[in-house]
Every structure is written in C-alpha cells, then in structure tokens.
Amino acid sequence: MTQFDVVDHPNPTPAERIAEVLQNPGFGTNFSDRTAVVDWTADAGWHNARIEPYGPISLDPAASVLHYAQEIFEGMKAYRHADGSIYTFRPEANAARMNKSARRLALPEMDQELFLASLEQLVAVDRDWVPSGEGEALYLRPFMFATEAFLGVRPAKEVSYRVIASPAGNYFGGELKPVRIWVSRDYSRAAPGGTGDAKTGGNYAASLAPQQQAIEKGCDQVLFLDPLHDNAIEELGGMNVFLVTNDGRLLTPQLTGTILEGVTRSSVIQLAQDRGLRVEERRITLEEWDRGVSDGTITEVFACGTAAVITPIGELVDGEKTIASTGTGEVTQAIREELLGIQTGTVEDRHGWLHKLA
Ligand code: COI
C-alpha cells in the first residue's frame, strides 16, 4: 500500500477541545488536525503522498481552479464501532465515482488503492476526531483541483488531491425532523451532456441561487426538475429523492445523466429490495407526487445522501401550492435505522459494504 509520509504536527488540538467539538458536531464547521495530500503533474503522475497539519493552502492567483472551476469532490463518512475500531462505507463506490467525475472534468484518475490509502492513513492519525453519538460520524471530504498557474482554457498539468475530515451530526442541524422542500421553477441544476452526474463544485455553485430562494420561502432545500420537460423530479441540491407507496413500492427518478448517482441512493435501493419492496427507477412527475399524496397511494417521501443520511420530507412547496406528506413514516424510519446500523456495526453487514479504516 502507498505509504503517506506523516509530517509532524506542531500543536495538535488538546483532548478537552476535541471532546467539546464532539459534544455537538453540527455539520462542516470543525476540522480534524490533519489533511492527506497527494500531488499530480502530467509528467510525474501522482506523487508525494503525505499527511500534513490541517491549514490554509498556498495557491497561485492564476491557479486554474480559481478561474475555470476544474474541481471534483467526494463525500463519505467514518463510523466508530463499539469496540473502538473505525469503518467507512462502500469507499470503492466513491473511488469509482471520483474517477467518473475526473473523466468529465478532465482531471487525472486515481487508483482505488491510493484513494483508500489516503482515507486509511488520515483516519489512523486523526481517529480521536470520530464521534460516537447516534447518527454522528467523521465526514470525509476527498477533493481534487487544478493548481497550475495558467489562464488558457485547457486541462491543467498540475493538480492537487486532498482529504479533509470534519466531525458531523445532523446535516440540517438539531434533531432529525421532516424538511420542507422548494420546487425550483426558475433554475435547473443540469442538462443532458452537462456535468449533472459528476460531483463537481460547479453543480453546487449553480444550486446556491435557487437554494437561497428556498430559504426565503421558509424551506430547507431545493428540488430540481427535469430541465427538458419541467414536470418530472430529478434531485435536491445535494441529495436524491425517494417516494414510498402504500402497495410496497419505492419510487426514485432514474439516472439520466443529469442526476448524481448517490452511494446512499444505491444502498437504499438494495436495502429496500432486501425487505421485499419493489423498486421503480423511472420518471416521476410532480402531478404523480401530488395525486399520490392526496389519494393516499404515496405514504412517505424522503431525501438521502451521505451528509443527510435519510431525512424525511414533510412538505413540498411549488409556488403557492404545498404538497404535505406525512412526517417520518415507518419505511423511512426502518431503512434509516438499518443503514445506520450497518454503518455503525450494530446490524449485520450482509453485503460486505464496510471497509475498516483503523
Ligand atoms: C454528501 O452527501 O456527502 C454531499 O456531498 C452533499 C452535500 C453536503 C454537498
């Protein structure tokens, strides 16, 4: 396995401060002491793998990521099990997706071995940062960006890959409760042939103005529609969507190239099939959602993602109209508990999804 050089940390965070952070991790505001770094150049390929103290990055102002957004990322979590060991979930899927994103953004691909080594060796030294509360984990954020100082528009010949780690609780803050979703009618997230199925910062940048509208309307997240037909649902700003029916089906928009293939999405599909639900990946219109909720055939709706895990959707606001679903339904609750149970080692990992980090 690739060995990362561990650079000495001059002043690691004292145990009392880590304990304080882990008391109430929130999402994305606190970071562990170290970061994994690997450099890439067109001539030398991937090299200089190291674990450095976490801190600001020095970048040339002409670095192409700052101008043309040549960047991709992943989102994963490290879970503390009862015996103190630390696992992550389906990292091979993230490695494969990062390479798919890399191909779309003309960034270099990375061997799964190096990707896994970066996670293992970072978490080995920062293991004290993994929380153990219900629904909590150390969020791992691998990312890759173009560092070459060049203003011509072409793939950069110098790239940096990093992993940072952030103790995480509920993505939406506070206790788990149904969220309110705003239907974006003014903006779409992605179009056929675009970057919708790549995990790249630009997709999230494009979601910010609609997300702002959602907040102004008292909602937590935005729902994007099919950019061509305007009545089928696609995904939320950073999560996939599922609907549960009263006759044992689970519906989710099919992957068209404009939707991100979530690792949690694939896992929910598998767990639902395991419990006998019939999964339909297909076009789902807003009319079907509305009608189903009104006539009782759609009983639950939820969002899922690495950061959000499984979060029930309470209300969908489409302009002046609101479609109100039930709170946290039984199927949502059961799949959430099973998924979290597998991740945290209290439910059998029958699909071999766990990967030991430390
Ligand atoms: C994740 O669920 O890991 C995501 O990437 C969504 C978001 C926080 C950007």
Tab-separated table of C-alpha atoms and ligand atoms in Angstrom:
chain	number	residue	atom	x	y	z
A	1	MET	CA	0.000	0.000	0.000
A	2	THR	CA	1.176	3.553	-0.692
A	3	GLN	CA	2.772	4.947	2.456
A	4	PHE	CA	1.914	8.565	3.241
A	5	ASP	CA	4.732	10.495	4.980
A	6	VAL	CA	3.364	11.868	8.219
A	7	VAL	CA	4.600	15.426	8.751
A	8	ASP	CA	4.928	16.343	12.477
A	9	HIS	CA	2.099	18.443	13.856
A	10	PRO	CA	3.472	21.333	15.949
A	11	ASN	CA	0.362	21.808	18.117
A	12	PRO	CA	-2.378	19.173	17.876
A	13	THR	CA	-5.761	20.030	19.416
A	14	PRO	CA	-5.938	19.165	23.140
A	15	ALA	CA	-8.214	16.235	24.067
A	16	GLU	CA	-10.604	18.542	26.019
A	17	ARG	CA	-11.198	20.702	22.940
A	18	ILE	CA	-11.839	17.654	20.731
A	19	ALA	CA	-14.317	16.397	23.361
A	20	GLU	CA	-16.076	19.772	23.282
A	21	VAL	CA	-16.361	19.671	19.450
A	22	LEU	CA	-17.653	16.097	19.519
A	23	GLN	CA	-20.342	17.077	22.069
A	24	ASN	CA	-22.162	18.971	19.348
A	25	PRO	CA	-20.507	18.385	15.974
A	26	GLY	CA	-23.020	20.191	13.717
A	27	PHE	CA	-22.015	19.923	10.067
A	28	GLY	CA	-18.909	21.103	8.279
A	29	THR	CA	-17.604	23.701	10.714
A	30	ASN	CA	-14.874	21.884	12.647
A	31	PHE	CA	-11.956	20.040	11.082
A	32	SER	CA	-9.552	17.419	12.364
A	33	ASP	CA	-5.863	18.211	12.873
A	34	ARG	CA	-4.527	16.818	9.640
A	35	THR	CA	-5.116	16.520	5.903
A	36	ALA	CA	-3.957	13.922	3.377
A	37	VAL	CA	-2.301	15.405	0.283
A	38	VAL	CA	-1.075	13.915	-2.998
A	39	ASP	CA	0.331	15.959	-5.884
A	40	TRP	CA	-0.081	15.205	-9.570
A	41	THR	CA	1.753	16.513	-12.586
A	42	ALA	CA	1.328	15.459	-16.195
A	43	ASP	CA	4.992	14.355	-16.228
A	44	ALA	CA	5.298	12.572	-12.872
A	45	GLY	CA	1.720	11.343	-12.276
A	46	TRP	CA	0.630	11.003	-8.629
A	47	HIS	CA	3.479	11.531	-6.155
A	48	ASN	CA	4.489	12.998	-2.796
A	49	ALA	CA	1.727	11.402	-0.695
A	50	ARG	CA	1.764	12.926	2.771
A	51	ILE	CA	-0.292	13.685	5.870
A	52	GLU	CA	0.159	17.355	6.784
A	53	PRO	CA	-1.161	19.550	9.596
A	54	TYR	CA	-4.556	20.991	8.535
A	55	GLY	CA	-4.180	24.597	7.426
A	56	PRO	CA	-4.555	27.169	4.647
A	57	ILE	CA	-3.398	26.214	1.153
A	58	SER	CA	-0.992	28.445	-0.742
A	59	LEU	CA	-2.190	28.824	-4.351
A	60	ASP	CA	-1.007	30.936	-7.259
A	61	PRO	CA	-3.711	33.545	-8.076
A	62	ALA	CA	-3.675	32.185	-11.647
A	63	ALA	CA	-4.385	28.607	-10.480
A	64	SER	CA	-6.940	27.379	-12.993
A	65	VAL	CA	-9.391	26.099	-10.375
A	66	LEU	CA	-9.951	29.727	-9.321
A	67	HIS	CA	-10.923	30.734	-12.857
A	68	TYR	CA	-12.390	27.725	-14.618
A	69	ALA	CA	-13.550	25.591	-11.669
A	70	GLN	CA	-11.687	22.420	-12.642
A	71	GLU	CA	-12.569	20.635	-9.405
A	72	ILE	CA	-14.265	17.472	-8.144
A	73	PHE	CA	-15.035	16.033	-4.728
A	74	GLU	CA	-16.470	13.118	-2.808
A	75	GLY	CA	-18.391	12.804	0.462
A	76	MET	CA	-18.010	9.831	2.799
A	77	LYS	CA	-18.126	9.068	6.499
A	78	ALA	CA	-16.030	7.193	9.078
A	79	TYR	CA	-18.037	5.472	11.820
A	80	ARG	CA	-16.850	4.429	15.282
A	81	HIS	CA	-17.917	0.901	16.250
A	82	ALA	CA	-18.477	-0.295	19.827
A	83	ASP	CA	-15.022	-1.925	20.014
A	84	GLY	CA	-13.371	1.396	19.075
A	85	SER	CA	-12.461	0.370	15.528
A	86	ILE	CA	-13.341	2.712	12.684
A	87	TYR	CA	-15.022	1.818	9.421
A	88	THR	CA	-16.114	3.571	6.298
A	89	PHE	CA	-18.921	2.596	3.926
A	90	ARG	CA	-18.530	1.416	0.315
A	91	PRO	CA	-15.407	3.505	-0.375
A	92	GLU	CA	-14.850	1.578	-3.624
A	93	ALA	CA	-18.043	3.199	-4.930
A	94	ASN	CA	-16.684	6.655	-4.082
A	95	ALA	CA	-13.340	5.822	-5.711
A	96	ALA	CA	-15.151	4.766	-8.895
A	97	ARG	CA	-17.389	7.841	-8.859
A	98	MET	CA	-14.415	10.151	-8.324
A	99	ASN	CA	-12.797	8.680	-11.420
A	100	LYS	CA	-16.004	9.134	-13.385
A	101	SER	CA	-16.105	12.789	-12.265
A	102	ALA	CA	-12.394	13.111	-13.103
A	103	ARG	CA	-13.028	11.955	-16.679
A	104	ARG	CA	-15.808	14.528	-17.116
A	105	LEU	CA	-13.741	17.384	-15.658
A	106	ALA	CA	-10.551	16.341	-17.495
A	107	LEU	CA	-8.750	15.680	-14.215
A	108	PRO	CA	-6.426	12.700	-13.657
A	109	GLU	CA	-7.901	9.417	-12.469
A	110	MET	CA	-6.555	7.877	-9.268
A	111	ASP	CA	-6.088	4.177	-8.441
A	112	GLN	CA	-8.545	2.872	-5.883
A	113	GLU	CA	-5.559	1.739	-3.824
A	114	LEU	CA	-4.211	5.290	-3.449
A	115	PHE	CA	-7.688	6.665	-2.703
A	116	LEU	CA	-8.247	4.078	0.049
A	117	ALA	CA	-4.726	4.616	1.430
A	118	SER	CA	-5.420	8.356	1.764
A	119	LEU	CA	-8.531	7.678	3.858
A	120	GLU	CA	-6.940	4.949	5.980
A	121	GLN	CA	-3.806	6.878	6.788
A	122	LEU	CA	-5.594	10.149	7.567
A	123	VAL	CA	-8.109	8.452	9.856
A	124	ALA	CA	-5.366	6.395	11.537
A	125	VAL	CA	-3.709	9.592	12.825
A	126	ASP	CA	-6.934	11.579	13.437
A	127	ARG	CA	-9.050	8.756	14.871
A	128	ASP	CA	-9.796	10.738	18.048
A	129	TRP	CA	-11.983	13.022	15.906
A	130	VAL	CA	-14.542	10.298	15.078
A	131	PRO	CA	-17.702	10.922	17.149
A	132	SER	CA	-19.753	8.048	18.541
A	133	GLY	CA	-23.223	9.581	19.094
A	134	GLU	CA	-26.342	8.340	17.296
A	135	GLY	CA	-26.262	9.467	13.642
A	136	GLU	CA	-22.792	11.007	14.071
A	137	ALA	CA	-19.606	10.273	12.126
A	138	LEU	CA	-16.414	11.846	10.860
A	139	TYR	CA	-17.339	13.286	7.463
A	140	LEU	CA	-14.510	12.708	4.972
A	141	ARG	CA	-14.177	15.082	2.060
A	142	PRO	CA	-11.728	13.953	-0.642
A	143	PHE	CA	-11.298	16.609	-3.351
A	144	MET	CA	-9.116	17.321	-6.356
A	145	PHE	CA	-8.429	20.643	-8.046
A	146	ALA	CA	-6.303	22.257	-10.772
A	147	THR	CA	-3.352	24.145	-9.276
A	148	GLU	CA	-1.470	25.018	-12.445
A	149	ALA	CA	-0.938	28.773	-12.900
A	150	PHE	CA	-2.221	29.205	-16.445
A	151	LEU	CA	-5.082	31.234	-17.866
A	152	GLY	CA	-5.540	29.374	-21.119
A	153	VAL	CA	-8.588	27.121	-21.118
A	154	ARG	CA	-7.265	23.545	-21.187
A	155	PRO	CA	-6.871	20.720	-18.645
A	156	ALA	CA	-4.293	21.681	-16.004
A	157	LYS	CA	-0.957	19.872	-15.917
A	158	GLU	CA	-0.670	20.302	-12.149
A	159	VAL	CA	-3.319	19.053	-9.757
A	160	SER	CA	-3.667	18.595	-6.004
A	161	TYR	CA	-5.701	15.891	-4.242
A	162	ARG	CA	-6.603	16.288	-0.586
A	163	VAL	CA	-8.773	14.755	2.084
A	164	ILE	CA	-10.116	16.788	4.990
A	165	ALA	CA	-12.186	15.396	7.857
A	166	SER	CA	-14.982	17.055	9.819
A	167	PRO	CA	-16.966	15.640	12.762
A	168	ALA	CA	-20.624	15.606	11.685
A	169	GLY	CA	-24.078	15.313	13.242
A	170	ASN	CA	-27.363	16.126	11.506
A	171	TYR	CA	-26.790	17.950	8.195
A	172	PHE	CA	-29.912	20.077	8.708
A	173	GLY	CA	-28.940	20.960	12.288
A	174	GLY	CA	-30.577	19.961	15.584
A	175	GLU	CA	-32.769	16.866	15.891
A	176	LEU	CA	-33.905	14.816	12.891
A	177	LYS	CA	-37.203	16.257	11.654
A	178	PRO	CA	-39.050	16.350	8.335
A	179	VAL	CA	-37.680	19.019	5.995
A	180	ARG	CA	-39.534	21.446	3.718
A	181	ILE	CA	-38.564	21.468	0.070
A	182	TRP	CA	-38.924	24.260	-2.506
A	183	VAL	CA	-39.539	23.347	-6.164
A	184	SER	CA	-37.154	25.360	-8.333
A	185	ARG	CA	-39.093	26.733	-11.299
A	186	ASP	CA	-36.649	29.493	-12.250
A	187	TYR	CA	-33.455	27.441	-12.396
A	188	SER	CA	-32.391	23.946	-13.409
A	189	ARG	CA	-29.424	22.071	-11.996
A	190	ALA	CA	-28.090	20.237	-15.035
A	191	ALA	CA	-28.839	19.468	-18.659
A	192	PRO	CA	-28.164	16.415	-20.843
A	193	GLY	CA	-24.480	16.279	-21.745
A	194	GLY	CA	-23.599	18.640	-18.887
A	195	THR	CA	-21.946	17.818	-15.571
A	196	GLY	CA	-25.026	16.709	-13.590
A	197	ASP	CA	-23.720	13.213	-12.896
A	198	ALA	CA	-20.233	14.404	-11.922
A	199	LYS	CA	-19.541	15.503	-8.369
A	200	THR	CA	-18.086	18.884	-9.184
A	201	GLY	CA	-18.259	22.160	-7.291
A	202	GLY	CA	-19.919	23.972	-10.218
A	203	ASN	CA	-23.129	21.972	-9.783
A	204	TYR	CA	-23.310	23.096	-6.177
A	205	ALA	CA	-22.436	26.702	-7.070
A	206	ALA	CA	-25.334	26.644	-9.534
A	207	SER	CA	-27.655	25.378	-6.789
A	208	LEU	CA	-26.956	28.312	-4.464
A	209	ALA	CA	-29.266	30.944	-6.002
A	210	PRO	CA	-32.225	28.506	-6.093
A	211	GLN	CA	-31.267	27.339	-2.588
A	212	GLN	CA	-31.394	30.963	-1.473
A	213	GLN	CA	-34.902	31.244	-2.932
A	214	ALA	CA	-35.827	28.114	-0.994
A	215	ILE	CA	-34.604	29.662	2.264
A	216	GLU	CA	-36.535	32.885	1.505
A	217	LYS	CA	-39.664	30.749	1.142
A	218	GLY	CA	-39.056	29.117	4.507
A	219	CYS	CA	-37.751	25.846	3.029
A	220	ASP	CA	-34.634	23.811	3.839
A	221	GLN	CA	-33.652	22.572	0.389
A	222	VAL	CA	-34.465	22.963	-3.262
A	223	LEU	CA	-35.855	20.307	-5.636
A	224	PHE	CA	-34.764	20.433	-9.272
A	225	LEU	CA	-36.943	19.317	-12.160
A	226	ASP	CA	-36.114	17.656	-15.458
A	227	PRO	CA	-34.578	20.526	-17.467
A	228	LEU	CA	-36.309	19.465	-20.678
A	229	HIS	CA	-39.828	18.652	-19.542
A	230	ASP	CA	-40.238	20.677	-16.407
A	231	ASN	CA	-42.636	18.350	-14.642
A	232	ALA	CA	-40.510	15.338	-13.651
A	233	ILE	CA	-38.468	15.451	-10.462
A	234	GLU	CA	-34.690	14.982	-10.504
A	235	GLU	CA	-32.858	15.609	-7.245
A	236	LEU	CA	-32.363	18.058	-4.413
A	237	GLY	CA	-29.414	20.464	-4.188
A	238	GLY	CA	-27.242	17.679	-2.749
A	239	MET	CA	-29.468	14.639	-2.171
A	240	ASN	CA	-31.514	12.028	-4.036
A	241	VAL	CA	-35.294	11.610	-3.523
A	242	PHE	CA	-37.489	8.547	-2.823
A	243	LEU	CA	-41.276	8.057	-2.573
A	244	VAL	CA	-42.894	5.123	-0.765
A	245	THR	CA	-46.266	3.768	-1.935
A	246	ASN	CA	-48.984	2.010	0.048
A	247	ASP	CA	-48.634	-1.149	-2.084
A	248	GLY	CA	-44.985	-1.880	-1.295
A	249	ARG	CA	-43.144	0.087	-3.973
A	250	LEU	CA	-40.270	2.517	-3.684
A	251	LEU	CA	-40.001	5.114	-6.448
A	252	THR	CA	-36.968	7.186	-7.386
A	253	PRO	CA	-36.027	9.148	-10.511
A	254	GLN	CA	-33.989	7.057	-12.941
A	255	LEU	CA	-30.381	8.012	-13.686
A	256	THR	CA	-30.462	10.021	-16.872
A	257	GLY	CA	-27.012	11.576	-16.836
A	258	THR	CA	-28.289	14.729	-15.142
A	259	ILE	CA	-28.656	13.126	-11.693
A	260	LEU	CA	-25.814	12.260	-9.338
A	261	GLU	CA	-25.642	8.536	-8.570
A	262	GLY	CA	-25.567	8.650	-4.775
A	263	VAL	CA	-23.880	5.841	-2.850
A	264	THR	CA	-26.654	6.172	-0.270
A	265	ARG	CA	-29.193	6.029	-3.136
A	266	SER	CA	-27.791	2.687	-4.377
A	267	SER	CA	-27.683	1.347	-0.814
A	268	VAL	CA	-31.299	2.362	-0.119
A	269	ILE	CA	-32.372	0.593	-3.323
A	270	GLN	CA	-30.608	-2.599	-2.199
A	271	LEU	CA	-31.967	-2.482	1.369
A	272	ALA	CA	-35.488	-1.811	0.075
A	273	GLN	CA	-35.284	-4.807	-2.280
A	274	ASP	CA	-33.959	-6.932	0.597
A	275	ARG	CA	-37.095	-6.165	2.568
A	276	GLY	CA	-39.358	-7.051	-0.342
A	277	LEU	CA	-40.163	-3.602	-1.677
A	278	ARG	CA	-40.406	-3.279	-5.450
A	279	VAL	CA	-38.080	-0.508	-6.578
A	280	GLU	CA	-39.048	1.532	-9.619
A	281	GLU	CA	-36.367	3.784	-11.089
A	282	ARG	CA	-38.281	5.863	-13.565
A	283	ARG	CA	-39.696	9.250	-14.487
A	284	ILE	CA	-41.781	10.653	-11.626
A	285	THR	CA	-43.868	13.746	-12.229
A	286	LEU	CA	-44.943	16.371	-9.724
A	287	GLU	CA	-48.536	15.525	-10.644
A	288	GLU	CA	-47.938	11.896	-9.607
A	289	TRP	CA	-46.444	13.043	-6.295
A	290	ASP	CA	-49.372	15.427	-5.677
A	291	ARG	CA	-52.066	12.954	-6.668
A	292	GLY	CA	-50.430	10.119	-4.727
A	293	VAL	CA	-50.191	12.121	-1.534
A	294	SER	CA	-53.814	13.318	-1.919
A	295	ASP	CA	-55.302	9.885	-2.579
A	296	GLY	CA	-53.075	8.108	-0.061
A	297	THR	CA	-51.112	5.946	-2.516
A	298	ILE	CA	-47.875	7.792	-1.678
A	299	THR	CA	-47.376	7.422	2.033
A	300	GLU	CA	-43.822	8.643	2.630
A	301	VAL	CA	-41.217	10.773	0.919
A	302	PHE	CA	-37.568	11.091	1.903
A	303	ALA	CA	-34.234	12.520	0.794
A	304	CYS	CA	-30.945	10.689	1.103
A	305	GLY	CA	-27.237	11.348	0.808
A	306	THR	CA	-24.036	10.743	2.696
A	307	ALA	CA	-24.338	14.010	4.588
A	308	ALA	CA	-28.112	13.879	5.110
A	309	VAL	CA	-28.300	10.057	5.624
A	310	ILE	CA	-32.082	9.593	5.244
A	311	THR	CA	-34.177	12.638	6.035
A	312	PRO	CA	-37.980	12.647	5.767
A	313	ILE	CA	-39.564	15.260	3.509
A	314	GLY	CA	-42.568	16.854	5.179
A	315	GLU	CA	-43.730	19.462	2.695
A	316	LEU	CA	-43.080	20.225	-0.934
A	317	VAL	CA	-43.740	23.868	-1.819
A	318	ASP	CA	-44.391	24.610	-5.509
A	319	GLY	CA	-45.127	28.334	-5.818
A	320	GLU	CA	-48.409	28.925	-4.000
A	321	LYS	CA	-49.171	25.216	-3.726
A	322	THR	CA	-47.983	22.938	-0.906
A	323	ILE	CA	-47.997	19.141	-1.033
A	324	ALA	CA	-47.839	17.924	2.550
A	325	SER	CA	-46.556	14.390	3.194
A	326	THR	CA	-46.679	12.572	6.483
A	327	GLY	CA	-43.833	13.034	8.964
A	328	THR	CA	-41.283	10.274	9.428
A	329	GLY	CA	-43.003	7.188	8.029
A	330	GLU	CA	-42.347	3.590	9.006
A	331	VAL	CA	-40.423	2.613	5.873
A	332	THR	CA	-38.247	5.734	6.034
A	333	GLN	CA	-37.513	5.033	9.694
A	334	ALA	CA	-36.793	1.323	9.144
A	335	ILE	CA	-34.415	1.852	6.204
A	336	ARG	CA	-32.668	4.687	8.039
A	337	GLU	CA	-32.150	2.537	11.122
A	338	GLU	CA	-30.923	-0.427	9.119
A	339	LEU	CA	-28.490	1.685	7.096
A	340	LEU	CA	-27.114	3.445	10.179
A	341	GLY	CA	-26.970	0.064	11.962
A	342	ILE	CA	-24.827	-1.442	9.207
A	343	GLN	CA	-22.601	1.629	9.134
A	344	THR	CA	-22.083	1.663	12.890
A	345	GLY	CA	-21.707	-2.104	13.282
A	346	THR	CA	-24.936	-2.953	15.131
A	347	VAL	CA	-26.635	-4.637	12.143
A	348	GLU	CA	-25.017	-7.427	10.117
A	349	ASP	CA	-23.123	-6.156	7.068
A	350	ARG	CA	-24.576	-8.779	4.727
A	351	HIS	CA	-23.479	-7.021	1.538
A	352	GLY	CA	-19.847	-6.533	2.608
A	353	TRP	CA	-20.171	-2.753	2.486
A	354	LEU	CA	-17.896	-1.877	5.402
A	355	HIS	CA	-14.206	-1.147	4.982
A	356	LYS	CA	-12.001	-0.949	8.066
A	357	LEU	CA	-10.006	2.263	8.282
A	358	ALA	CA	-8.405	2.000	11.726
B	1	COI	C1	-22.867	14.433	0.636
B	1	COI	O1	-23.952	13.985	0.967
B	1	COI	O2	-21.798	13.964	1.007
B	1	COI	C2	-22.798	15.563	-0.259
B	1	COI	O3	-21.863	15.660	-0.983
B	1	COI	C3	-23.893	16.539	-0.219
B	1	COI	C4	-23.506	17.911	0.205
B	1	COI	C5	-23.182	18.136	1.621
B	1	COI	C6	-22.668	18.635	-0.768
